[in-house]
mmCIF file of C-alpha atoms in Angstrom:
data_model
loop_
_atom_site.group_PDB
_atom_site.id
_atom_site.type_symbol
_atom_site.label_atom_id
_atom_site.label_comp_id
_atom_site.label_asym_id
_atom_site.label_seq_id
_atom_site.Cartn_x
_atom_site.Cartn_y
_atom_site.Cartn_z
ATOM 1 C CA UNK A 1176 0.000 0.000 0.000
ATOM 2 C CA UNK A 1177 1.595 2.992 -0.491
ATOM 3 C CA UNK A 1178 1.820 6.383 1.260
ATOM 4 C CA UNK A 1179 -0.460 8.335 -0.972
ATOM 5 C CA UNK A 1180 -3.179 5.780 -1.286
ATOM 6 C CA UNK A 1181 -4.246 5.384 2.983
ATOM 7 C CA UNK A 1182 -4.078 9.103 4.423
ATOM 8 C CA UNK A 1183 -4.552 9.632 8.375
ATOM 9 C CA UNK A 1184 -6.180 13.151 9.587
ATOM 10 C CA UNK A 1185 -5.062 13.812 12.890
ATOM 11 C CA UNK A 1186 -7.630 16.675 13.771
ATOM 12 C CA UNK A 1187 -6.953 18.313 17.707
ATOM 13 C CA UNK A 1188 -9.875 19.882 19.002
ATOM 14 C CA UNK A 1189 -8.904 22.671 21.778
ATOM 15 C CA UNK A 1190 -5.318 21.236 21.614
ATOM 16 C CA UNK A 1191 -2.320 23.909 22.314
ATOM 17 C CA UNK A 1192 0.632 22.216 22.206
ATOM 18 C CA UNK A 1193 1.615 21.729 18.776
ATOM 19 C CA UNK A 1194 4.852 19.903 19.984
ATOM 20 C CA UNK A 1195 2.552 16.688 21.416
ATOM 21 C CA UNK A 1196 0.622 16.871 17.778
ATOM 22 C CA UNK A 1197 3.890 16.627 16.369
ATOM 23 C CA UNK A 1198 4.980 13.458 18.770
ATOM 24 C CA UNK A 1199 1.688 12.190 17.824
ATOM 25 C CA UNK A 1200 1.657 12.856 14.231
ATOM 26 C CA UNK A 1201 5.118 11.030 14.051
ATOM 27 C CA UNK A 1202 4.747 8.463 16.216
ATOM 28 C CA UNK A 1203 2.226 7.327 13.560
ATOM 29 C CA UNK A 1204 4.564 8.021 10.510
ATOM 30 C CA UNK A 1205 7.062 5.190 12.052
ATOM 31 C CA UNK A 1206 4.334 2.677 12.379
ATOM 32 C CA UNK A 1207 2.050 3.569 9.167
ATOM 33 C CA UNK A 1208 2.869 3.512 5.848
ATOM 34 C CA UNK A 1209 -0.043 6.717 5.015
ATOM 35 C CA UNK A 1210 -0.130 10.166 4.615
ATOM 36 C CA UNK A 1211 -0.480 11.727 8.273
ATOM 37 C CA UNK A 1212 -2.688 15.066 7.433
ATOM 38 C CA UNK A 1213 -2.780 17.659 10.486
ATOM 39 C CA UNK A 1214 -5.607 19.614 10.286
ATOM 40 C CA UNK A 1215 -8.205 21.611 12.950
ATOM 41 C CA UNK A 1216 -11.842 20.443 11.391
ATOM 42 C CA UNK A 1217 -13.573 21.527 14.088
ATOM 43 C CA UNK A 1218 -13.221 24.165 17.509
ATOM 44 C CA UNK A 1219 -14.348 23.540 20.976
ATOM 45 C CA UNK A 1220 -17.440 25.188 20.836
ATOM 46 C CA UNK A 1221 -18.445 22.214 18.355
ATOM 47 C CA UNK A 1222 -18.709 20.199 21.363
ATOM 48 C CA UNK A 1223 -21.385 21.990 23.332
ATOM 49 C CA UNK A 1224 -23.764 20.151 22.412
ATOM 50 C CA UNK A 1225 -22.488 16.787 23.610
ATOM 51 C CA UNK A 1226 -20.869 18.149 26.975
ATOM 52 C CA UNK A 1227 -23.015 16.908 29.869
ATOM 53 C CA UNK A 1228 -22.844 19.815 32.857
ATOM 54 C CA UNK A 1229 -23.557 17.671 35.798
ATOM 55 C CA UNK A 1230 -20.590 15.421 34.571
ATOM 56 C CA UNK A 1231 -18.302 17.617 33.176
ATOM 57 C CA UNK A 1232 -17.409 15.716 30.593
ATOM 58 C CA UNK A 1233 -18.454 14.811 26.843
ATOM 59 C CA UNK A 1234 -20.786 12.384 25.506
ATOM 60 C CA UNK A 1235 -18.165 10.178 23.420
ATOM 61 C CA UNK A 1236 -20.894 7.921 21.695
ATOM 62 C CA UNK A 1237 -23.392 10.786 20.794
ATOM 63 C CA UNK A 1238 -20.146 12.835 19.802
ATOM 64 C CA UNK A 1239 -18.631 9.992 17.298
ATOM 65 C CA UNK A 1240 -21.920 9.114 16.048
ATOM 66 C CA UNK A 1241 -22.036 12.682 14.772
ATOM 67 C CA UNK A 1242 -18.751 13.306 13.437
ATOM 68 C CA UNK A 1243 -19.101 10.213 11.439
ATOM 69 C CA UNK A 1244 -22.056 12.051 9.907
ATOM 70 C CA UNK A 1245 -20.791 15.219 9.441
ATOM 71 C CA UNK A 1246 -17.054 13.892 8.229
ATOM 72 C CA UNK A 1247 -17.304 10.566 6.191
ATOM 73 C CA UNK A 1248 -14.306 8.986 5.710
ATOM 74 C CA UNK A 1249 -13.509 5.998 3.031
ATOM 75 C CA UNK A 1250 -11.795 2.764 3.310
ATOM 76 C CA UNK A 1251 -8.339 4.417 2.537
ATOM 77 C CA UNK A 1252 -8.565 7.054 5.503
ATOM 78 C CA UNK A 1253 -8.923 7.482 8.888
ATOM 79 C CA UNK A 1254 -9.505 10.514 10.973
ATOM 80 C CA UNK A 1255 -8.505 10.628 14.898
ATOM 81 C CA UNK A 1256 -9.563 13.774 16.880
ATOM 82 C CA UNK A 1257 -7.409 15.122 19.799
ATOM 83 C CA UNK A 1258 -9.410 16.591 22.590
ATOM 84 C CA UNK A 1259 -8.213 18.382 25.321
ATOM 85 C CA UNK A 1260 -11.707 17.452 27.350
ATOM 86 C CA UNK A 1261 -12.983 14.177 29.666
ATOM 87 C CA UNK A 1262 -15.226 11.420 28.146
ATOM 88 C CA UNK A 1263 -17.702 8.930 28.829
ATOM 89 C CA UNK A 1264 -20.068 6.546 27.205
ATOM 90 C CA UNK A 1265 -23.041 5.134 28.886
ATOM 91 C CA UNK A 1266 -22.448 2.898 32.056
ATOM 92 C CA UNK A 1267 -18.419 4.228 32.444
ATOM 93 C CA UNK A 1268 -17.427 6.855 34.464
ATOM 94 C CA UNK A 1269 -14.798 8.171 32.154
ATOM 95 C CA UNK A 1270 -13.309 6.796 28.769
ATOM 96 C CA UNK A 1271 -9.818 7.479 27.505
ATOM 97 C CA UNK A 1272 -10.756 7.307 23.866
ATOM 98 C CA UNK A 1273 -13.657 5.577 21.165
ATOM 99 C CA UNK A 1274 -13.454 4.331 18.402
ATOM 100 C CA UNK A 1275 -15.596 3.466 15.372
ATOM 101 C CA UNK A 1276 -14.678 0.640 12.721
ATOM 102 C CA UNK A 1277 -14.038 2.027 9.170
ATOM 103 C CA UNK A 1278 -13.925 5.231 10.196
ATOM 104 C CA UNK A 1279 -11.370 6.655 13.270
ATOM 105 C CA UNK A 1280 -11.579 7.441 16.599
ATOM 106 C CA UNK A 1281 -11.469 10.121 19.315
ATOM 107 C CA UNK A 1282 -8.926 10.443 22.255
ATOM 108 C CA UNK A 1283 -9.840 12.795 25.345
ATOM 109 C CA UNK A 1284 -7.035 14.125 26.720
ATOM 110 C CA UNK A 1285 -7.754 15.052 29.958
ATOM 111 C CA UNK A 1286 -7.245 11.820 32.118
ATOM 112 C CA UNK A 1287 -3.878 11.328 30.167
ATOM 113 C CA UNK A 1288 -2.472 14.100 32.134
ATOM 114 C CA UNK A 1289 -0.573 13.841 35.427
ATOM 115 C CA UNK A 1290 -2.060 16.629 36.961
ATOM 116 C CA UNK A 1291 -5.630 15.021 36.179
ATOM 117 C CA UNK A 1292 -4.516 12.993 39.604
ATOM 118 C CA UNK A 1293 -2.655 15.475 41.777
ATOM 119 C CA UNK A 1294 0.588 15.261 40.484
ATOM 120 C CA UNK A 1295 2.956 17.353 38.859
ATOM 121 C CA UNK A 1296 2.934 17.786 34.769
ATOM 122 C CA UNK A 1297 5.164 15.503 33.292
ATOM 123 C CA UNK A 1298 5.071 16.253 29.753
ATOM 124 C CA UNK A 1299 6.710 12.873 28.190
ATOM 125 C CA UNK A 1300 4.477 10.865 30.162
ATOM 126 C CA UNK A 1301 1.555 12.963 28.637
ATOM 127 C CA UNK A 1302 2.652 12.425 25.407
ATOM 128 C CA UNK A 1303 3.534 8.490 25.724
ATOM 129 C CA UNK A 1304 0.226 8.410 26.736
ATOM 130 C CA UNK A 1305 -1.934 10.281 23.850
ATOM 131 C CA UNK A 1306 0.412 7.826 21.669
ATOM 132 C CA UNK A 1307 -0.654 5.306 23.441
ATOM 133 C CA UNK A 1308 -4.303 5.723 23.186
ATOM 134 C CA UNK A 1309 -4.163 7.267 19.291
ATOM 135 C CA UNK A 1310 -2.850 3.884 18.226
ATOM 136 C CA UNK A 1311 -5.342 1.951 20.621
ATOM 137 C CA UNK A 1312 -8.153 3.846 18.637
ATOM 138 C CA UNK A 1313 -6.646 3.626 15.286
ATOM 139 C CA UNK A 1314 -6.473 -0.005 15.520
ATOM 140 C CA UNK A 1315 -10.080 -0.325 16.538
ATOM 141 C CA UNK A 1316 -11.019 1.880 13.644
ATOM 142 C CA UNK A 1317 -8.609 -0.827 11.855
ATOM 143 C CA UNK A 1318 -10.847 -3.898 12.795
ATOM 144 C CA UNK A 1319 -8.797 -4.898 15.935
ATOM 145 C CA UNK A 1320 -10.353 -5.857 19.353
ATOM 146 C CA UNK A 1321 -8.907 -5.557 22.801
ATOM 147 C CA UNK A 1322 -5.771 -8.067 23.173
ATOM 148 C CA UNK A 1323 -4.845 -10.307 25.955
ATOM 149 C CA UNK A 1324 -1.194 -9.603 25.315
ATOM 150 C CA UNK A 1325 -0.240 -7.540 28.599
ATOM 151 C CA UNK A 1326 2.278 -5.267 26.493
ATOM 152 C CA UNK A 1327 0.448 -4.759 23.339
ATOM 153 C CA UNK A 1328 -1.439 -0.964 23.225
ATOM 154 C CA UNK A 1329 -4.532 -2.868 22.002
ATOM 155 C CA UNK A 1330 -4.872 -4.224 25.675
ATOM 156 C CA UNK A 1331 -8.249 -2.871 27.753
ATOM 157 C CA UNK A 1332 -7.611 0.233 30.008
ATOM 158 C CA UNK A 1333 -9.723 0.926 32.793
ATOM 159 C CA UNK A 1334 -7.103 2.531 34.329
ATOM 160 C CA UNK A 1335 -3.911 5.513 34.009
ATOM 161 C CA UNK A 1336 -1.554 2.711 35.319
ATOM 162 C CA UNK A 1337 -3.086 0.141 32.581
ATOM 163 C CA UNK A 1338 -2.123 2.364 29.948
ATOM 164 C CA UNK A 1339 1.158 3.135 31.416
ATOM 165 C CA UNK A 1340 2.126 -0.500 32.235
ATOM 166 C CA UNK A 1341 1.200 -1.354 28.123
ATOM 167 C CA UNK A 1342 3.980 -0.540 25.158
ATOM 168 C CA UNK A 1343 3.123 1.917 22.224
ATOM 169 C CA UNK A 1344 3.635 -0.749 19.834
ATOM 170 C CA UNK A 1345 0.845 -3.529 18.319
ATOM 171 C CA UNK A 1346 1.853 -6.781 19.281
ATOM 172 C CA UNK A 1347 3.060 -9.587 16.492
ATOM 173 C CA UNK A 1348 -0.757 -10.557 16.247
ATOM 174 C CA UNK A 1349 -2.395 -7.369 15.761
ATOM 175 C CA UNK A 1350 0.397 -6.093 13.473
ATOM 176 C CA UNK A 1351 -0.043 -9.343 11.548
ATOM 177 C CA UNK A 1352 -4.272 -9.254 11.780
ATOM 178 C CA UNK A 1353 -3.564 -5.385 10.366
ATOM 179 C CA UNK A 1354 -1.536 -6.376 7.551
ATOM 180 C CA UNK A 1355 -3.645 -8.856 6.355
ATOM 181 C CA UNK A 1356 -6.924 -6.570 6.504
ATOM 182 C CA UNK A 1357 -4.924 -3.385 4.688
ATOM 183 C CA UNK A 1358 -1.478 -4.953 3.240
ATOM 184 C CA UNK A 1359 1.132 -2.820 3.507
ATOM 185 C CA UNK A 1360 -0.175 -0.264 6.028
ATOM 186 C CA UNK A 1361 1.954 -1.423 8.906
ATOM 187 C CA UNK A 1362 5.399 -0.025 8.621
ATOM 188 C CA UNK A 1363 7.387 -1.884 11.654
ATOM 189 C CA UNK A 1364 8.050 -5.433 10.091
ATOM 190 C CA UNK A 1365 6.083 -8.679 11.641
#
C-alpha cells in the first residue's frame, strides 16, 4: 500500500501544544505507511452540544456518532480527533478514547495528564500516553479488538496505570491481523 493511497487526519480539538501533535503525528509516521494530514476540522465550541454539565465531561458515543455524519471517511482514511476534554459513554465513568470501525476514533485528553490525579505535569508521560491511546483507537477503527497480550497498546484500560504498564507498539498478532486486513499499512516489520 503505499503512502499516498491510505491518508490519516489527525484533527486536535482545543489542543495547544503543537509539539505533542507533532509526537503524535510522528509516532504514527514510524508505524504507518499513510499520509499523516494535520488539520483543525472543528473548535471547541463544536462540542457543546455533547458536553453533559452535571458530569463535566463529553458524551463520546453521541459525539462519534455525529462526526461520522458530518465527516465521512472511506476505506483508505482514517480521521482521529485530539481533545483536550474528559469522556464517557453510557455505564463508564470516564473513557480514555472511542473508536468506530471504518472510520477513526477520538482520544480525550484530559485523564492522560498527570495533573488530572494530583501530580505534577510531566510532559513525556503525557505524550507516551496520547500515543498510546491514538494507536489503541486507530487499531479499533482498523478492525482490531482488545488483546490479551499484557504489552500490546490494544490491551483494555480501565485505568492511568493500565495504559502506562502497556507498550506503544501492536503486538506480532495485531500487526499481523492489520496487515492482512490493509497490506502494507503497517510499517514496523512482523
Amino acid at each position: 500500500m503505499s503512502r499516498e493511497r491510505f491518508t490519516i487526519l489527525l484533527s486536535p480539538i482545543g489542543v495547544k501544544d503543537n509539539e505533542l501533535i507533532a509526537v503524535v503525528k510522528n509516532s504514527l509516521l514510524l508505524r504507518f505507511n499513510a499520509s499523516i494530514i494535520v488539520e483543525r476540522k472543528v473548535s471547541m465550541g463544536y462540542l457543546i452540544d455533547f458536553y453533559d454539565e452535571r458530569r463535566e465531561q463529553v458524551n463520546a458515543e453521541n459525539l462519534i456518532t455525529n462526526l461520522r455524519r458530518e465527516m465521512p471517511s472511506n476505506p483508505l482514511m482514517r480521521i482521529l480527533f485530539l481533545i483536550d476534554a474528559d469522556g464517557y459513554v453510557s455505564g463508564l465513568n470516564f473513557v480514555f478514547g472511542i473508536a468506530s470501525y471504518g472510520w477513526g476514533g477520538i482520544v480525550f485528553l484530559q485523564r492522560l495528564k498527570p495533573e488530572f490525579y494530583g501530580l505534577p505535569s510531566q510532559e513525556t508521560l503525557f505524550r507516551v500516553r496520547v500515543v498510546k491511546e491514538s494507536l489503541h483507537e486507530l487499531g479499533h477503527s482498523l478492525g482490531l479488538t482488545h488483546c490479551n497480550e499484557r504489552t500490546c497498546v490494544m490491551r483494555f484500560s480501565n485505568t492511568i496505570w493500565e495504559v502506562d504498564t502497556k507498550s506503544p507498539d501492536y503486538c506480532n498478532r495485531c500487526k499481523l491481523l492489520i496487515e492482512r486486513s490493509y497490506p502494507g499499512l503497517i510499517r514496523v516489520t512482523i
